């Protein structure tokens, strides 16, 4: 299991993923789930993954091969696609194709091959866009009414996002929101774990503006988590019924 969240705001995009992957209680590993493709000044694309590791790793590998192919076209390479919508279509088609192929091989083993992705990015002279790509390859897009997308174990971290995140939320507040959303998930589900990968893409930068790896026992993250717990306990005590 995993938890990834992306916010699409007026000022930019904030993305956060965990790195835990498990195949049973005795087989827990750390794998990066956030991948960035950049042509600085022209486009930036970030992909976060959840679900079957074999499906997501193969999909990312095939996307990279398509980029490096000397015969790549706007129909095959996300770095040549004319719009972010086309980028989402290419990634969705690749994910669906890989999942179908691996599912055929794993059918007798009854192993899940479900996988999903968050695709976020911006092209030169284009707007920032963010998509949630489903296992079948179809997708939905973040909107002004719903400016965040989640994949993986999302239910624990959703309430705070529903309450505080708006399109106008400043990036510093947005970073706080996704980190507290992740903190709630970490406390409630052992299948999500650190380290965490945090990325910020400011509108118009056409590159990842900020990236941070947050390790276990990170003092700043631990202090934030404790402060949030204290505030919740104090608020709970003050509420009258």
XYZ file of C-alpha atoms in Angstrom:
241
model
C 0.000 0.000 0.000
C 1.014 3.604 -0.359
C -0.226 7.145 -0.018
C 0.375 9.903 -2.549
C -1.303 13.304 -2.697
C -1.126 16.208 -5.110
C -2.497 19.746 -4.775
C -3.209 21.977 -7.783
C -3.258 25.596 -6.587
C -3.145 29.063 -8.095
C 0.502 29.459 -7.051
C 1.703 26.014 -8.075
C 1.530 22.296 -7.338
C 2.539 20.437 -4.174
C 3.189 16.692 -4.357
C 3.943 14.202 -1.585
C 4.493 10.436 -1.593
C 5.599 7.813 0.870
C 8.044 5.052 -0.094
C 6.804 1.902 1.634
C 5.984 -1.208 -0.348
C 4.983 -4.461 1.271
C 4.176 -7.964 0.120
C 3.226 -9.303 3.527
C 4.268 -8.448 7.045
C 7.706 -10.016 6.609
C 8.518 -8.386 3.254
C 8.529 -4.605 3.626
C 10.757 -2.542 1.340
C 11.381 1.071 0.360
C 10.830 2.146 -3.242
C 10.610 5.615 -4.720
C 7.108 6.403 -5.977
C 7.659 9.914 -7.364
C 9.263 10.334 -10.783
C 10.058 13.585 -12.592
C 10.603 14.275 -16.285
C 11.986 17.733 -17.136
C 13.005 19.866 -20.055
C 13.705 22.993 -18.052
C 12.001 26.027 -19.481
C 9.839 23.885 -21.766
C 7.956 21.360 -19.610
C 7.911 19.525 -16.297
C 5.991 16.320 -15.575
C 5.829 14.513 -12.247
C 4.270 11.064 -11.829
C 3.384 9.431 -8.509
C 2.478 5.743 -8.376
C 0.433 3.379 -6.201
C -0.453 -0.283 -6.454
C 1.359 -3.256 -7.984
C 5.079 -2.497 -7.996
C 5.723 -4.646 -11.067
C 3.053 -2.757 -13.001
C 4.161 0.732 -11.936
C 7.890 0.072 -12.412
C 7.325 -1.421 -15.853
C 5.099 1.486 -16.840
C 7.702 4.063 -15.787
C 10.413 2.078 -17.603
C 8.354 1.997 -20.809
C 7.652 5.734 -20.592
C 11.405 6.356 -20.324
C 12.138 4.044 -23.249
C 9.597 5.910 -25.356
C 11.287 9.215 -24.492
C 14.711 7.864 -25.489
C 13.478 6.230 -28.708
C 15.100 8.061 -31.678
C 11.824 7.607 -33.564
C 9.690 9.038 -30.741
C 6.709 11.146 -31.761
C 4.107 13.304 -30.067
C 1.909 10.195 -29.962
C 4.430 8.059 -28.074
C 6.603 10.329 -25.898
C 5.367 12.394 -22.983
C 8.244 14.813 -23.636
C 6.940 15.540 -27.141
C 3.206 15.505 -26.414
C 1.629 18.860 -27.348
C -0.558 19.146 -24.218
C -0.758 17.812 -20.678
C -3.987 16.105 -21.691
C -2.028 14.142 -24.292
C 0.579 13.320 -21.635
C -2.176 11.820 -19.472
C -3.503 9.852 -22.445
C -0.055 8.371 -23.198
C 0.532 7.439 -19.565
C -2.973 5.967 -19.252
C -2.547 3.850 -22.376
C 0.865 2.634 -21.210
C -0.430 1.746 -17.746
C -3.422 -0.143 -19.148
C -1.243 -2.056 -21.622
C 1.315 -3.041 -18.983
C -1.362 -4.042 -16.485
C -3.130 -6.209 -19.067
C 0.123 -7.963 -19.993
C 1.173 -8.640 -16.398
C -2.353 -9.602 -15.367
C -2.382 -12.339 -18.017
C 0.810 -13.802 -16.559
C -0.332 -13.521 -12.920
C -3.920 -14.676 -13.359
C -3.337 -18.119 -11.871
C -1.507 -16.662 -8.862
C -4.436 -14.440 -7.842
C -2.033 -11.535 -7.299
C -3.468 -8.029 -7.677
C -2.123 -6.046 -10.614
C -4.146 -2.921 -9.876
C -2.186 0.327 -10.106
C -2.959 4.027 -10.358
C -0.997 7.213 -10.906
C -1.149 10.947 -10.312
C 0.231 12.911 -13.269
C 1.026 16.577 -12.721
C 2.806 19.067 -14.925
C 2.962 22.122 -17.118
C 4.096 22.947 -20.637
C 5.461 26.246 -21.878
C 2.569 28.669 -22.489
C 0.167 26.164 -20.937
C -1.691 25.893 -17.652
C -0.722 23.589 -14.813
C -2.809 20.402 -14.899
C -3.130 17.350 -12.686
C -4.741 13.981 -13.447
C -5.552 10.783 -11.588
C -4.995 7.841 -13.940
C -6.949 4.677 -13.123
C -5.764 1.073 -13.729
C -7.845 0.855 -16.908
C -6.077 3.905 -18.359
C -8.950 6.376 -18.023
C -8.474 9.437 -15.854
C -10.043 12.395 -14.076
C -8.642 15.902 -13.644
C -8.237 18.116 -10.578
C -10.521 21.144 -10.762
C -11.125 24.414 -8.941
C -13.831 22.692 -6.879
C -11.583 19.710 -6.077
C -7.990 20.995 -6.184
C -6.371 17.834 -4.825
C -6.002 14.206 -5.883
C -5.034 11.152 -3.821
C -4.046 7.565 -4.576
C -3.406 4.614 -2.318
C -4.513 4.666 1.317
C -6.222 8.024 1.088
C -9.084 7.957 3.572
C -7.099 8.914 6.687
C -5.509 11.978 5.121
C -8.553 13.312 3.276
C -10.449 15.123 6.085
C -7.814 17.802 6.649
C -7.538 18.440 2.909
C -11.318 18.807 2.647
C -11.287 21.359 5.449
C -8.300 23.565 4.637
C -7.248 23.282 0.974
C -8.570 25.752 -1.595
C -7.222 26.891 -4.962
C -5.998 30.076 -3.283
C -4.071 28.275 -0.515
C -0.441 29.570 -0.386
C 2.283 27.036 -1.130
C 3.725 27.103 2.397
C 0.311 26.316 3.855
C -0.166 23.676 1.177
C 3.057 21.918 2.201
C 1.834 21.908 5.787
C -1.528 20.470 4.685
C -0.067 17.545 2.732
C 2.440 16.746 5.498
C -0.315 16.696 8.127
C -2.430 14.601 5.773
C 0.466 12.148 5.517
C 1.012 12.234 9.292
C -2.603 11.173 9.870
C -2.133 8.315 7.425
C 1.146 7.176 8.973
C -0.492 7.034 12.398
C -3.467 4.985 11.193
C -1.976 2.592 8.642
C 1.291 0.679 9.003
C 1.402 -0.090 5.272
C 2.353 3.552 4.617
C 5.825 4.540 5.737
C 8.759 6.925 5.560
C 10.904 8.296 4.071
C 8.692 10.796 2.253
C 9.303 12.647 -1.008
C 7.990 16.213 -1.235
C 8.065 18.305 -4.409
C 6.834 21.811 -5.220
C 6.354 23.125 -8.767
C 5.656 26.858 -8.881
C 3.457 28.112 -11.693
C 5.617 29.120 -14.650
C 8.893 27.612 -13.377
C 8.618 24.675 -15.830
C 10.904 22.725 -13.487
C 10.677 21.257 -10.007
C 11.093 24.329 -7.814
C 11.748 22.473 -4.578
C 12.331 18.861 -3.585
C 12.831 17.337 -0.143
C 13.409 13.810 1.176
C 12.026 13.515 4.713
C 13.616 10.643 6.611
C 12.236 8.770 9.592
C 12.876 10.644 12.840
C 13.205 13.940 10.966
C 13.088 16.482 13.831
C 11.033 19.085 11.942
C 8.433 16.531 10.855
C 8.278 15.033 14.355
C 7.788 18.479 15.898
C 4.999 19.280 13.450
C 3.311 15.949 14.188
C 3.477 16.517 17.939
C 2.191 20.081 17.608
C -0.771 18.852 15.544
C -1.589 16.197 18.157
C -1.458 18.824 20.909
C -3.751 21.190 19.010
C -6.282 18.415 18.334
C -6.322 17.329 21.982
C -6.739 20.917 23.188
C -9.498 21.571 20.670
C -11.284 18.361 21.620
C -11.212 19.319 25.287
C -12.650 22.777 24.608
C -15.642 21.594 22.552
C -18.901 21.596 24.560
C -21.805 19.268 23.795
